[in-house]
mmCIF file with all atom_site columns, C-alpha atoms in Angstrom:
data_model
loop_
_atom_site.group_PDB
_atom_site.id
_atom_site.type_symbol
_atom_site.label_atom_id
_atom_site.label_alt_id
_atom_site.label_comp_id
_atom_site.label_asym_id
_atom_site.label_entity_id
_atom_site.label_seq_id
_atom_site.pdbx_PDB_ins_code
_atom_site.Cartn_x
_atom_site.Cartn_y
_atom_site.Cartn_z
_atom_site.occupancy
_atom_site.B_iso_or_equiv
_atom_site.pdbx_formal_charge
_atom_site.auth_seq_id
_atom_site.auth_comp_id
_atom_site.auth_asym_id
_atom_site.auth_atom_id
_atom_site.pdbx_PDB_model_num
ATOM 1   C CA . ASP J 1 1   ? 114.969 95.949  52.624  1.00 53.00 ? 1   ASP J CA 1
ATOM 2   C CA . GLY J 1 2   ? 112.644 97.123  49.923  1.00 51.00 ? 2   GLY J CA 1
ATOM 3   C CA . ILE J 1 3   ? 113.705 100.386 49.988  1.00 47.00 ? 3   ILE J CA 1
ATOM 4   C CA . ARG J 1 4   ? 117.617 98.802  49.269  1.00 50.00 ? 4   ARG J CA 1
ATOM 5   C CA . ASP J 1 5   ? 116.232 96.382  46.950  1.00 50.00 ? 5   ASP J CA 1
ATOM 6   C CA . LEU J 1 6   ? 114.866 99.029  44.596  1.00 45.00 ? 6   LEU J CA 1
ATOM 7   C CA . ARG J 1 7   ? 117.788 101.334 44.740  1.00 48.00 ? 7   ARG J CA 1
ATOM 8   C CA . MET J 1 8   ? 119.512 98.081  43.350  1.00 50.00 ? 8   MET J CA 1
ATOM 9   C CA . SER J 1 9   ? 117.146 97.816  40.723  1.00 49.00 ? 9   SER J CA 1
ATOM 10  C CA . ARG J 1 10  ? 118.709 99.778  38.045  1.00 50.00 ? 10  ARG J CA 1
ATOM 11  C CA . GLY J 1 11  ? 117.231 98.953  34.488  1.00 49.00 ? 11  GLY J CA 1
ATOM 12  C CA . LEU J 1 12  ? 113.406 98.388  35.524  1.00 52.00 ? 12  LEU J CA 1
ATOM 13  C CA . GLY J 1 13  ? 110.827 101.023 34.199  1.00 56.00 ? 13  GLY J CA 1
ATOM 14  C CA . ASP J 1 14  ? 109.715 103.847 36.360  1.00 57.00 ? 14  ASP J CA 1
ATOM 15  C CA . VAL J 1 15  ? 106.083 102.268 36.511  1.00 56.00 ? 15  VAL J CA 1
ATOM 16  C CA . TYR J 1 16  ? 107.504 99.321  38.261  1.00 52.00 ? 16  TYR J CA 1
ATOM 17  C CA . LYS J 1 17  ? 109.825 101.090 40.564  1.00 51.00 ? 17  LYS J CA 1
ATOM 18  C CA . ARG J 1 18  ? 106.608 103.183 41.808  1.00 56.00 ? 18  ARG J CA 1
ATOM 19  C CA . GLN J 1 19  ? 104.869 99.911  42.337  1.00 59.00 ? 19  GLN J CA 1
ATOM 20  C CA . MET J 1 20  ? 107.665 98.839  44.414  1.00 54.00 ? 20  MET J CA 1
ATOM 21  C CA . LEU J 1 21  ? 107.816 101.952 46.457  1.00 49.00 ? 21  LEU J CA 1
ATOM 22  C CA . ARG J 1 22  ? 104.118 101.963 47.136  1.00 56.00 ? 22  ARG J CA 1
ATOM 23  C CA . ASN J 1 23  ? 104.257 98.087  48.490  1.00 57.00 ? 23  ASN J CA 1
ATOM 24  C CA . CYS J 1 24  ? 107.039 98.903  50.487  1.00 49.00 ? 24  CYS J CA 1
ATOM 25  C CA . VAL J 1 25  ? 105.462 101.790 52.171  1.00 47.00 ? 25  VAL J CA 1
ATOM 26  C CA . ARG J 1 26  ? 102.528 100.042 52.766  1.00 52.00 ? 26  ARG J CA 1
ATOM 27  C CA . ASN J 1 27  ? 104.106 97.421  54.330  1.00 51.00 ? 27  ASN J CA 1
ATOM 28  C CA . SER J 1 28  ? 106.347 99.359  56.658  1.00 46.00 ? 28  SER J CA 1
ATOM 29  C CA . SER J 1 29  ? 102.718 101.233 57.758  1.00 46.00 ? 29  SER J CA 1
ATOM 30  C CA . ILE J 1 30  ? 101.499 97.965  58.534  1.00 44.00 ? 30  ILE J CA 1
ATOM 31  C CA . ARG J 1 31  ? 104.445 97.100  60.643  1.00 47.00 ? 31  ARG J CA 1
ATOM 32  C CA . VAL J 1 32  ? 104.297 99.980  62.457  1.00 41.00 ? 32  VAL J CA 1
ATOM 33  C CA . LEU J 1 33  ? 100.529 99.828  63.450  1.00 44.00 ? 33  LEU J CA 1
ATOM 34  C CA . MET J 1 34  ? 100.970 96.055  64.545  1.00 48.00 ? 34  MET J CA 1
ATOM 35  C CA . CYS J 1 35  ? 104.001 97.259  66.792  1.00 45.00 ? 35  CYS J CA 1
ATOM 36  C CA . THR J 1 36  ? 101.843 100.157 68.008  1.00 41.00 ? 36  THR J CA 1
ATOM 37  C CA . ARG J 1 37  ? 98.797  97.993  68.965  1.00 48.00 ? 37  ARG J CA 1
ATOM 38  C CA . ALA J 1 38  ? 101.172 95.331  70.620  1.00 45.00 ? 38  ALA J CA 1
ATOM 39  C CA . LEU J 1 39  ? 102.679 97.920  72.770  1.00 39.00 ? 39  LEU J CA 1
ATOM 40  C CA . ALA J 1 40  ? 99.399  99.465  73.731  1.00 45.00 ? 40  ALA J CA 1
ATOM 41  C CA . THR J 1 41  ? 98.035  95.734  74.601  1.00 46.00 ? 41  THR J CA 1
ATOM 42  C CA . GLY J 1 42  ? 101.248 95.584  76.544  1.00 48.00 ? 42  GLY J CA 1
ATOM 43  C CA . ALA J 1 43  ? 100.797 98.486  78.549  1.00 41.00 ? 43  ALA J CA 1
ATOM 44  C CA . ARG J 1 44  ? 96.971  97.778  79.321  1.00 46.00 ? 44  ARG J CA 1
ATOM 45  C CA . VAL J 1 45  ? 98.316  94.127  80.429  1.00 43.00 ? 45  VAL J CA 1
ATOM 46  C CA . ALA J 1 46  ? 101.084 95.434  82.840  1.00 42.00 ? 46  ALA J CA 1
ATOM 47  C CA . ALA J 1 47  ? 98.978  98.239  84.345  1.00 42.00 ? 47  ALA J CA 1
ATOM 48  C CA . ALA J 1 48  ? 96.300  95.076  85.152  1.00 44.00 ? 48  ALA J CA 1
ATOM 49  C CA . ALA J 1 49  ? 99.106  92.623  86.557  1.00 45.00 ? 49  ALA J CA 1
ATOM 50  C CA . LYS J 1 50  ? 100.081 95.606  88.932  1.00 49.00 ? 50  LYS J CA 1
ATOM 51  C CA . ALA J 1 51  ? 96.657  95.587  90.613  1.00 51.00 ? 51  ALA J CA 1
ATOM 52  C CA . PRO J 1 52  ? 95.035  92.518  92.876  1.00 52.00 ? 52  PRO J CA 1
ATOM 53  C CA . VAL J 1 53  ? 92.943  90.050  91.045  1.00 45.00 ? 53  VAL J CA 1
ATOM 54  C CA . GLY J 1 54  ? 89.374  91.246  90.643  1.00 52.00 ? 54  GLY J CA 1
ATOM 55  C CA . THR J 1 55  ? 90.435  94.872  91.753  1.00 57.00 ? 55  THR J CA 1
ATOM 56  C CA . GLN J 1 56  ? 88.966  96.387  88.107  1.00 60.00 ? 56  GLN J CA 1
ATOM 57  C CA . LEU J 1 57  ? 85.236  94.469  88.487  1.00 60.00 ? 57  LEU J CA 1
ATOM 58  C CA . ILE J 1 58  ? 84.889  95.957  92.138  1.00 61.00 ? 58  ILE J CA 1
ATOM 59  C CA . PRO J 1 59  ? 83.524  99.299  90.890  1.00 67.00 ? 59  PRO J CA 1
ATOM 60  C CA . VAL J 1 60  ? 81.326  97.379  88.426  1.00 68.00 ? 60  VAL J CA 1
ATOM 61  C CA . MET J 1 61  ? 80.076  94.989  91.106  1.00 65.00 ? 61  MET J CA 1
ATOM 62  C CA . ASN J 1 62  ? 79.495  98.342  93.268  1.00 65.00 ? 62  ASN J CA 1
ATOM 63  C CA . LYS J 1 63  ? 77.255  100.109 90.798  1.00 69.00 ? 63  LYS J CA 1
ATOM 64  C CA . LEU J 1 64  ? 75.259  96.618  90.471  1.00 69.00 ? 64  LEU J CA 1
ATOM 65  C CA . GLN J 1 65  ? 74.527  96.370  93.613  1.00 62.00 ? 65  GLN J CA 1
ATOM 66  C CA . GLU J 1 66  ? 73.510  100.176 94.004  1.00 66.00 ? 66  GLU J CA 1
ATOM 67  C CA . ILE J 1 67  ? 71.287  99.282  90.821  1.00 68.00 ? 67  ILE J CA 1
ATOM 68  C CA . PHE J 1 68  ? 69.710  96.010  92.603  1.00 63.00 ? 68  PHE J CA 1
ATOM 69  C CA . ALA J 1 69  ? 69.228  97.825  95.889  1.00 62.00 ? 69  ALA J CA 1
ATOM 70  C CA . ALA J 1 70  ? 66.870  100.949 94.437  1.00 62.00 ? 70  ALA J CA 1
ATOM 71  C CA . THR J 1 71  ? 64.705  98.903  92.032  1.00 59.00 ? 71  THR J CA 1
ATOM 72  C CA . SER J 1 72  ? 61.500  97.147  93.397  1.00 52.00 ? 72  SER J CA 1
ATOM 73  C CA . SER J 1 73  ? 61.147  94.658  90.902  1.00 52.00 ? 73  SER J CA 1
ATOM 74  C CA . GLY J 1 74  ? 62.168  91.729  93.155  1.00 52.00 ? 74  GLY J CA 1
ATOM 75  C CA . LYS J 1 75  ? 65.094  91.054  90.992  1.00 54.00 ? 75  LYS J CA 1
ATOM 76  C CA . ARG J 1 76  ? 68.538  90.855  92.546  1.00 56.00 ? 76  ARG J CA 1
ATOM 77  C CA . VAL J 1 77  ? 72.132  89.776  91.841  1.00 59.00 ? 77  VAL J CA 1
ATOM 78  C CA . ASP J 1 78  ? 74.202  88.523  95.033  1.00 61.00 ? 78  ASP J CA 1
ATOM 79  C CA . LEU J 1 79  ? 77.216  89.949  95.405  1.00 64.00 ? 79  LEU J CA 1
ATOM 80  C CA . PRO J 1 80  ? 80.417  89.356  97.545  1.00 79.00 ? 80  PRO J CA 1
ATOM 81  C CA . GLN J 1 81  ? 79.427  90.982  101.079 1.00 88.00 ? 81  GLN J CA 1
ATOM 82  C CA . LEU J 1 82  ? 80.171  90.451  104.899 1.00 91.00 ? 82  LEU J CA 1
ATOM 83  C CA . VAL J 1 83  ? 77.107  91.033  106.982 1.00 94.00 ? 83  VAL J CA 1
ATOM 84  C CA . VAL J 1 84  ? 77.728  91.864  110.552 1.00 93.00 ? 84  VAL J CA 1
ATOM 85  C CA . CYS J 1 85  ? 74.790  90.999  112.906 1.00 91.00 ? 85  CYS J CA 1
ATOM 86  C CA . GLY J 1 86  ? 73.954  90.494  116.404 1.00 88.00 ? 86  GLY J CA 1
ATOM 87  C CA . SER J 1 87  ? 71.941  91.502  119.453 1.00 87.00 ? 87  SER J CA 1
ATOM 88  C CA . GLN J 1 88  ? 71.213  95.332  119.915 1.00 84.00 ? 88  GLN J CA 1
ATOM 89  C CA . SER J 1 89  ? 73.822  97.726  121.217 1.00 79.00 ? 89  SER J CA 1
ATOM 90  C CA . SER J 1 90  ? 76.669  94.546  121.350 1.00 83.00 ? 90  SER J CA 1
ATOM 91  C CA . GLY J 1 91  ? 79.040  96.564  119.163 1.00 84.00 ? 91  GLY J CA 1
ATOM 92  C CA . LYS J 1 92  ? 78.358  95.742  115.568 1.00 88.00 ? 92  LYS J CA 1
ATOM 93  C CA . SER J 1 93  ? 78.855  99.309  114.312 1.00 86.00 ? 93  SER J CA 1
ATOM 94  C CA . SER J 1 94  ? 82.171  99.582  116.401 1.00 87.00 ? 94  SER J CA 1
ATOM 95  C CA . VAL J 1 95  ? 83.546  96.321  114.719 1.00 88.00 ? 95  VAL J CA 1
ATOM 96  C CA . ILE J 1 96  ? 82.788  98.028  111.140 1.00 90.00 ? 96  ILE J CA 1
ATOM 97  C CA . GLU J 1 97  ? 84.507  101.337 112.149 1.00 90.00 ? 97  GLU J CA 1
ATOM 98  C CA . ASN J 1 98  ? 87.404  99.308  113.693 1.00 88.00 ? 98  ASN J CA 1
ATOM 99  C CA . LEU J 1 99  ? 87.900  98.081  110.000 1.00 84.00 ? 99  LEU J CA 1
ATOM 100 C CA . VAL J 1 100 ? 87.653  101.212 108.434 1.00 86.00 ? 100 VAL J CA 1
ATOM 101 C CA . GLY J 1 101 ? 90.019  102.991 111.057 1.00 86.00 ? 101 GLY J CA 1
ATOM 102 C CA . ARG J 1 102 ? 87.142  106.068 111.467 1.00 89.00 ? 102 ARG J CA 1
ATOM 103 C CA . ASP J 1 103 ? 83.862  106.610 113.424 1.00 91.00 ? 103 ASP J CA 1
ATOM 104 C CA . PHE J 1 104 ? 81.582  107.641 111.091 1.00 93.00 ? 104 PHE J CA 1
ATOM 105 C CA . LEU J 1 105 ? 78.100  105.448 111.858 1.00 92.00 ? 105 LEU J CA 1
ATOM 106 C CA . PRO J 1 106 ? 75.534  106.712 114.250 1.00 91.00 ? 106 PRO J CA 1
ATOM 107 C CA . ARG J 1 107 ? 75.244  105.971 117.699 1.00 85.00 ? 107 ARG J CA 1
ATOM 108 C CA . GLY J 1 108 ? 72.857  106.120 120.600 1.00 79.00 ? 108 GLY J CA 1
ATOM 109 C CA . SER J 1 109 ? 70.602  104.000 122.994 1.00 73.00 ? 109 SER J CA 1
ATOM 110 C CA . GLY J 1 110 ? 68.102  101.714 121.799 1.00 71.00 ? 110 GLY J CA 1
ATOM 111 C CA . LEU J 1 111 ? 67.502  100.775 118.204 1.00 79.00 ? 111 LEU J CA 1
ATOM 112 C CA . VAL J 1 112 ? 69.652  103.000 116.269 1.00 86.00 ? 112 VAL J CA 1
ATOM 113 C CA . THR J 1 113 ? 70.117  101.017 113.189 1.00 90.00 ? 113 THR J CA 1
ATOM 114 C CA . ARG J 1 114 ? 66.596  100.397 111.904 1.00 90.00 ? 114 ARG J CA 1
ATOM 115 C CA . CYS J 1 115 ? 67.531  99.828  108.013 1.00 93.00 ? 115 CYS J CA 1
ATOM 116 C CA . PRO J 1 116 ? 70.490  97.254  106.332 1.00 94.00 ? 116 PRO J CA 1
ATOM 117 C CA . THR J 1 117 ? 73.215  99.933  105.722 1.00 95.00 ? 117 THR J CA 1
ATOM 118 C CA . ILE J 1 118 ? 75.305  98.542  102.739 1.00 94.00 ? 118 ILE J CA 1
ATOM 119 C CA . LEU J 1 119 ? 78.970  99.809  103.060 1.00 94.00 ? 119 LEU J CA 1
ATOM 120 C CA . GLN J 1 120 ? 81.130  99.769  100.027 1.00 92.00 ? 120 GLN J CA 1
ATOM 121 C CA . LEU J 1 121 ? 84.720  100.612 100.997 1.00 92.00 ? 121 LEU J CA 1
ATOM 122 C CA . GLU J 1 122 ? 86.549  101.950 97.992  1.00 90.00 ? 122 GLU J CA 1
ATOM 123 C CA . SER J 1 123 ? 90.798  102.664 98.379  1.00 88.00 ? 123 SER J CA 1
ATOM 124 C CA . LEU J 1 124 ? 91.751  105.968 97.056  1.00 89.00 ? 124 LEU J CA 1
ATOM 125 C CA . PRO J 1 125 ? 94.600  105.928 94.089  1.00 86.00 ? 125 PRO J CA 1
ATOM 126 C CA . GLU J 1 126 ? 98.247  106.081 95.628  1.00 82.00 ? 126 GLU J CA 1
ATOM 127 C CA . ASP J 1 127 ? 98.571  109.581 94.456  1.00 84.00 ? 127 ASP J CA 1
ATOM 128 C CA . SER J 1 128 ? 95.659  111.463 95.713  1.00 85.00 ? 128 SER J CA 1
ATOM 129 C CA . ASP J 1 129 ? 95.993  114.075 97.822  1.00 86.00 ? 129 ASP J CA 1
ATOM 130 C CA . ASP J 1 130 ? 93.104  113.289 99.842  1.00 87.00 ? 130 ASP J CA 1
ATOM 131 C CA . THR J 1 131 ? 93.964  111.746 103.062 1.00 85.00 ? 131 THR J CA 1
ATOM 132 C CA . ASP J 1 132 ? 90.567  112.459 105.163 1.00 89.00 ? 132 ASP J CA 1
ATOM 133 C CA . GLY J 1 133 ? 88.431  110.306 102.589 1.00 92.00 ? 133 GLY J CA 1
ATOM 134 C CA . TYR J 1 134 ? 85.103  111.217 101.835 1.00 95.00 ? 134 TYR J CA 1
ATOM 135 C CA . ALA J 1 135 ? 81.644  109.346 101.141 1.00 96.00 ? 135 ALA J CA 1
ATOM 136 C CA . THR J 1 136 ? 78.724  108.986 98.584  1.00 96.00 ? 136 THR J CA 1
ATOM 137 C CA . PHE J 1 137 ? 75.120  107.738 98.838  1.00 96.00 ? 137 PHE J CA 1
ATOM 138 C CA . SER J 1 138 ? 73.067  106.119 96.142  1.00 92.00 ? 138 SER J CA 1
ATOM 139 C CA . HIS J 1 139 ? 70.205  108.595 96.961  1.00 94.00 ? 139 HIS J CA 1
ATOM 140 C CA . THR J 1 140 ? 72.335  111.407 96.714  1.00 94.00 ? 140 THR J CA 1
ATOM 141 C CA . GLY J 1 141 ? 73.939  110.731 93.345  1.00 90.00 ? 141 GLY J CA 1
ATOM 142 C CA . GLU J 1 142 ? 77.621  112.051 93.214  1.00 90.00 ? 142 GLU J CA 1
ATOM 143 C CA . GLN J 1 143 ? 77.302  114.555 96.157  1.00 96.00 ? 143 GLN J CA 1
ATOM 144 C CA . GLN J 1 144 ? 80.062  113.996 98.637  1.00 95.00 ? 144 GLN J CA 1
ATOM 145 C CA . PHE J 1 145 ? 79.882  113.790 102.173 1.00 97.00 ? 145 PHE J CA 1
ATOM 146 C CA . THR J 1 146 ? 82.771  114.156 105.063 1.00 95.00 ? 146 THR J CA 1
ATOM 147 C CA . LEU J 1 147 ? 82.713  111.330 107.156 1.00 94.00 ? 147 LEU J CA 1
ATOM 148 C CA . GLU J 1 148 ? 81.731  113.669 109.896 1.00 95.00 ? 148 GLU J CA 1
ATOM 149 C CA . GLN J 1 149 ? 78.272  114.097 108.026 1.00 96.00 ? 149 GLN J CA 1
ATOM 150 C CA . VAL J 1 150 ? 77.891  110.271 107.338 1.00 96.00 ? 150 VAL J CA 1
ATOM 151 C CA . ALA J 1 151 ? 76.130  109.707 110.730 1.00 95.00 ? 151 ALA J CA 1
ATOM 152 C CA . ALA J 1 152 ? 73.557  112.603 110.048 1.00 96.00 ? 152 ALA J CA 1
ATOM 153 C CA . GLU J 1 153 ? 72.670  111.465 106.486 1.00 96.00 ? 153 GLU J CA 1
ATOM 154 C CA . ILE J 1 154 ? 72.166  107.767 107.581 1.00 96.00 ? 154 ILE J CA 1
ATOM 155 C CA . ARG J 1 155 ? 69.510  109.547 110.238 1.00 94.00 ? 155 ARG J CA 1
ATOM 156 C CA . LYS J 1 156 ? 67.680  111.221 107.745 1.00 95.00 ? 156 LYS J CA 1
ATOM 157 C CA . GLN J 1 157 ? 67.341  108.489 104.956 1.00 95.00 ? 157 GLN J CA 1
ATOM 158 C CA . THR J 1 158 ? 66.444  106.066 107.690 1.00 94.00 ? 158 THR J CA 1
ATOM 159 C CA . ASN J 1 159 ? 63.702  108.285 108.893 1.00 93.00 ? 159 ASN J CA 1
ATOM 160 C CA . VAL J 1 160 ? 62.612  108.405 105.054 1.00 94.00 ? 160 VAL J CA 1
ATOM 161 C CA . LEU J 1 161 ? 62.671  104.628 104.640 1.00 93.00 ? 161 LEU J CA 1
ATOM 162 C CA . ALA J 1 162 ? 61.598  103.455 107.943 1.00 90.00 ? 162 ALA J CA 1
ATOM 163 C CA . GLY J 1 163 ? 59.832  106.445 109.491 1.00 87.00 ? 163 GLY J CA 1
ATOM 164 C CA . PRO J 1 164 ? 60.553  108.958 112.283 1.00 81.00 ? 164 PRO J CA 1
ATOM 165 C CA . SER J 1 165 ? 59.608  106.035 115.130 1.00 77.00 ? 165 SER J CA 1
ATOM 166 C CA . GLN J 1 166 ? 61.370  103.168 116.195 1.00 78.00 ? 166 GLN J CA 1
ATOM 167 C CA . ARG J 1 167 ? 59.931  100.791 113.290 1.00 83.00 ? 167 ARG J CA 1
ATOM 168 C CA . ILE J 1 168 ? 62.367  98.887  111.082 1.00 87.00 ? 168 ILE J CA 1
ATOM 169 C CA . THR J 1 169 ? 62.479  98.225  107.031 1.00 90.00 ? 169 THR J CA 1
ATOM 170 C CA . SER J 1 170 ? 64.263  95.831  104.835 1.00 89.00 ? 170 SER J CA 1
ATOM 171 C CA . GLN J 1 171 ? 65.074  98.543  102.313 1.00 92.00 ? 171 GLN J CA 1
ATOM 172 C CA . PRO J 1 172 ? 68.923  99.496  102.500 1.00 93.00 ? 172 PRO J CA 1
ATOM 173 C CA . ILE J 1 173 ? 71.101  102.305 102.380 1.00 95.00 ? 173 ILE J CA 1
ATOM 174 C CA . VAL J 1 174 ? 73.792  102.098 100.119 1.00 94.00 ? 174 VAL J CA 1
ATOM 175 C CA . LEU J 1 175 ? 76.634  103.928 101.415 1.00 95.00 ? 175 LEU J CA 1
ATOM 176 C CA . ARG J 1 176 ? 80.227  104.310 99.317  1.00 94.00 ? 176 ARG J CA 1
ATOM 177 C CA . LEU J 1 177 ? 83.284  105.415 101.294 1.00 94.00 ? 177 LEU J CA 1
ATOM 178 C CA . PHE J 1 178 ? 86.640  106.355 99.519  1.00 94.00 ? 178 PHE J CA 1
ATOM 179 C CA . MET J 1 179 ? 89.346  106.123 102.025 1.00 90.00 ? 179 MET J CA 1
ATOM 180 C CA . PRO J 1 180 ? 93.183  105.809 101.442 1.00 88.00 ? 180 PRO J CA 1
ATOM 181 C CA . ASN J 1 181 ? 94.459  102.337 102.444 1.00 83.00 ? 181 ASN J CA 1
ATOM 182 C CA . VAL J 1 182 ? 91.448  100.307 102.820 1.00 84.00 ? 182 VAL J CA 1
ATOM 183 C CA . LEU J 1 183 ? 90.668  96.708  101.812 1.00 83.00 ? 183 LEU J CA 1
ATOM 184 C CA . PRO J 1 184 ? 88.109  96.915  98.958  1.00 85.00 ? 184 PRO J CA 1
ATOM 185 C CA . LEU J 1 185 ? 85.128  95.194  101.219 1.00 87.00 ? 185 LEU J CA 1
ATOM 186 C CA . THR J 1 186 ? 81.462  95.269  100.849 1.00 91.00 ? 186 THR J CA 1
ATOM 187 C CA . LEU J 1 187 ? 80.101  95.244  104.214 1.00 93.00 ? 187 LEU J CA 1
ATOM 188 C CA . VAL J 1 188 ? 76.016  95.402  105.674 1.00 94.00 ? 188 VAL J CA 1
ATOM 189 C CA . ASP J 1 189 ? 75.606  96.512  108.942 1.00 94.00 ? 189 ASP J CA 1
ATOM 190 C CA . MET J 1 190 ? 72.145  94.951  110.098 1.00 93.00 ? 190 MET J CA 1
ATOM 191 C CA . PRO J 1 191 ? 69.383  96.267  112.943 1.00 91.00 ? 191 PRO J CA 1
ATOM 192 C CA . GLY J 1 192 ? 70.176  94.568  116.123 1.00 89.00 ? 192 GLY J CA 1
ATOM 193 C CA . MET J 1 193 ? 68.287  91.611  117.360 1.00 88.00 ? 193 MET J CA 1
ATOM 194 C CA . THR J 1 194 ? 65.589  92.811  119.981 1.00 84.00 ? 194 THR J CA 1
ATOM 195 C CA . ARG J 1 195 ? 62.974  90.705  121.784 1.00 81.00 ? 195 ARG J CA 1
ATOM 196 C CA . VAL J 1 196 ? 60.607  93.513  123.430 1.00 81.00 ? 196 VAL J CA 1
ATOM 197 C CA . ALA J 1 197 ? 58.979  95.758  121.022 1.00 80.00 ? 197 ALA J CA 1
ATOM 198 C CA . VAL J 1 198 ? 59.165  99.449  122.376 1.00 75.00 ? 198 VAL J CA 1
ATOM 199 C CA . GLY J 1 199 ? 56.981  102.476 121.419 1.00 73.00 ? 199 GLY J CA 1
ATOM 200 C CA . ASP J 1 200 ? 54.835  102.046 118.334 1.00 72.00 ? 200 ASP J CA 1
ATOM 201 C CA . GLN J 1 201 ? 56.965  98.884  117.307 1.00 77.00 ? 201 GLN J CA 1
ATOM 202 C CA . PRO J 1 202 ? 54.913  96.062  116.063 1.00 78.00 ? 202 PRO J CA 1
ATOM 203 C CA . ARG J 1 203 ? 54.712  93.278  118.440 1.00 83.00 ? 203 ARG J CA 1
ATOM 204 C CA . ASP J 1 204 ? 56.322  90.816  116.328 1.00 86.00 ? 204 ASP J CA 1
ATOM 205 C CA . ILE J 1 205 ? 59.670  92.832  115.775 1.00 86.00 ? 205 ILE J CA 1
ATOM 206 C CA . GLU J 1 206 ? 61.884  90.168  116.960 1.00 89.00 ? 206 GLU J CA 1
ATOM 207 C CA . SER J 1 207 ? 60.564  88.120  114.107 1.00 90.00 ? 207 SER J CA 1
ATOM 208 C CA . ARG J 1 208 ? 60.735  90.905  111.425 1.00 89.00 ? 208 ARG J CA 1
ATOM 209 C CA . ILE J 1 209 ? 64.482  91.805  112.393 1.00 92.00 ? 209 ILE J CA 1
ATOM 210 C CA . ARG J 1 210 ? 65.444  87.838  112.142 1.00 92.00 ? 210 ARG J CA 1
ATOM 211 C CA . ALA J 1 211 ? 63.537  87.901  108.579 1.00 92.00 ? 211 ALA J CA 1
ATOM 212 C CA . CYS J 1 212 ? 65.622  90.581  107.575 1.00 91.00 ? 212 CYS J CA 1
ATOM 213 C CA . VAL J 1 213 ? 68.805  89.476  108.913 1.00 93.00 ? 213 VAL J CA 1
ATOM 214 C CA . LEU J 1 214 ? 68.169  85.895  107.367 1.00 93.00 ? 214 LEU J CA 1
ATOM 215 C CA . ASP J 1 215 ? 67.298  87.708  104.100 1.00 90.00 ? 215 ASP J CA 1
ATOM 216 C CA . TYR J 1 216 ? 70.937  88.808  103.795 1.00 89.00 ? 216 TYR J CA 1
ATOM 217 C CA . ILE J 1 217 ? 72.928  86.133  105.660 1.00 91.00 ? 217 ILE J CA 1
ATOM 218 C CA . ARG J 1 218 ? 71.449  82.994  103.804 1.00 89.00 ? 218 ARG J CA 1
ATOM 219 C CA . LYS J 1 219 ? 72.522  84.406  100.498 1.00 84.00 ? 219 LYS J CA 1
ATOM 220 C CA . ASP J 1 220 ? 75.439  82.197  99.145  1.00 84.00 ? 220 ASP J CA 1
ATOM 221 C CA . ASN J 1 221 ? 77.943  85.112  99.071  1.00 84.00 ? 221 ASN J CA 1
ATOM 222 C CA . SER J 1 222 ? 77.345  86.405  102.244 1.00 88.00 ? 222 SER J CA 1
#
């Protein structure tokens, strides 16, 4: 409209015409910029609308959980999680593996799970070519593990945290599992409840495990 008015403005001085042209170009640039920003905002909103509510927050929450689990300051943030607890060798790990659809946790007789294992499930993108999935641990950084390697790494880190004997610890192992078509859940595999101390376990092993379990299940978001 401004350019059309400029062409029709015969008899106006050249200085006035140049001023009208500058105003026209400036106003057009502002409109184009506003439209571009609106389109970009609309694209972000549309992309977010396709994802389930809260999905974008899950990676942030998982990272917070890793940080607070690794610190010894006593401070922590209580994030939503499902705590799997029960008596020793009652099938707790099997429940978790059925939710994931794969076998990856350590197995054996006696007290196999000797420290809490925080399992963070994350779904791979739909266009990912990875059909097997992979895992990472908070204590190994970005190093990737196949699901077949997870059990050995859990045993190794358990010995670091709790010692090579049958002792337990409340210090957790944080495992992130990236799989196709899994629900974005946080699960905690707890040591099994037992009444009888074995080997060099302390005589109060039952009360220690109970205190460890209660520390996780009494949280409001567990």
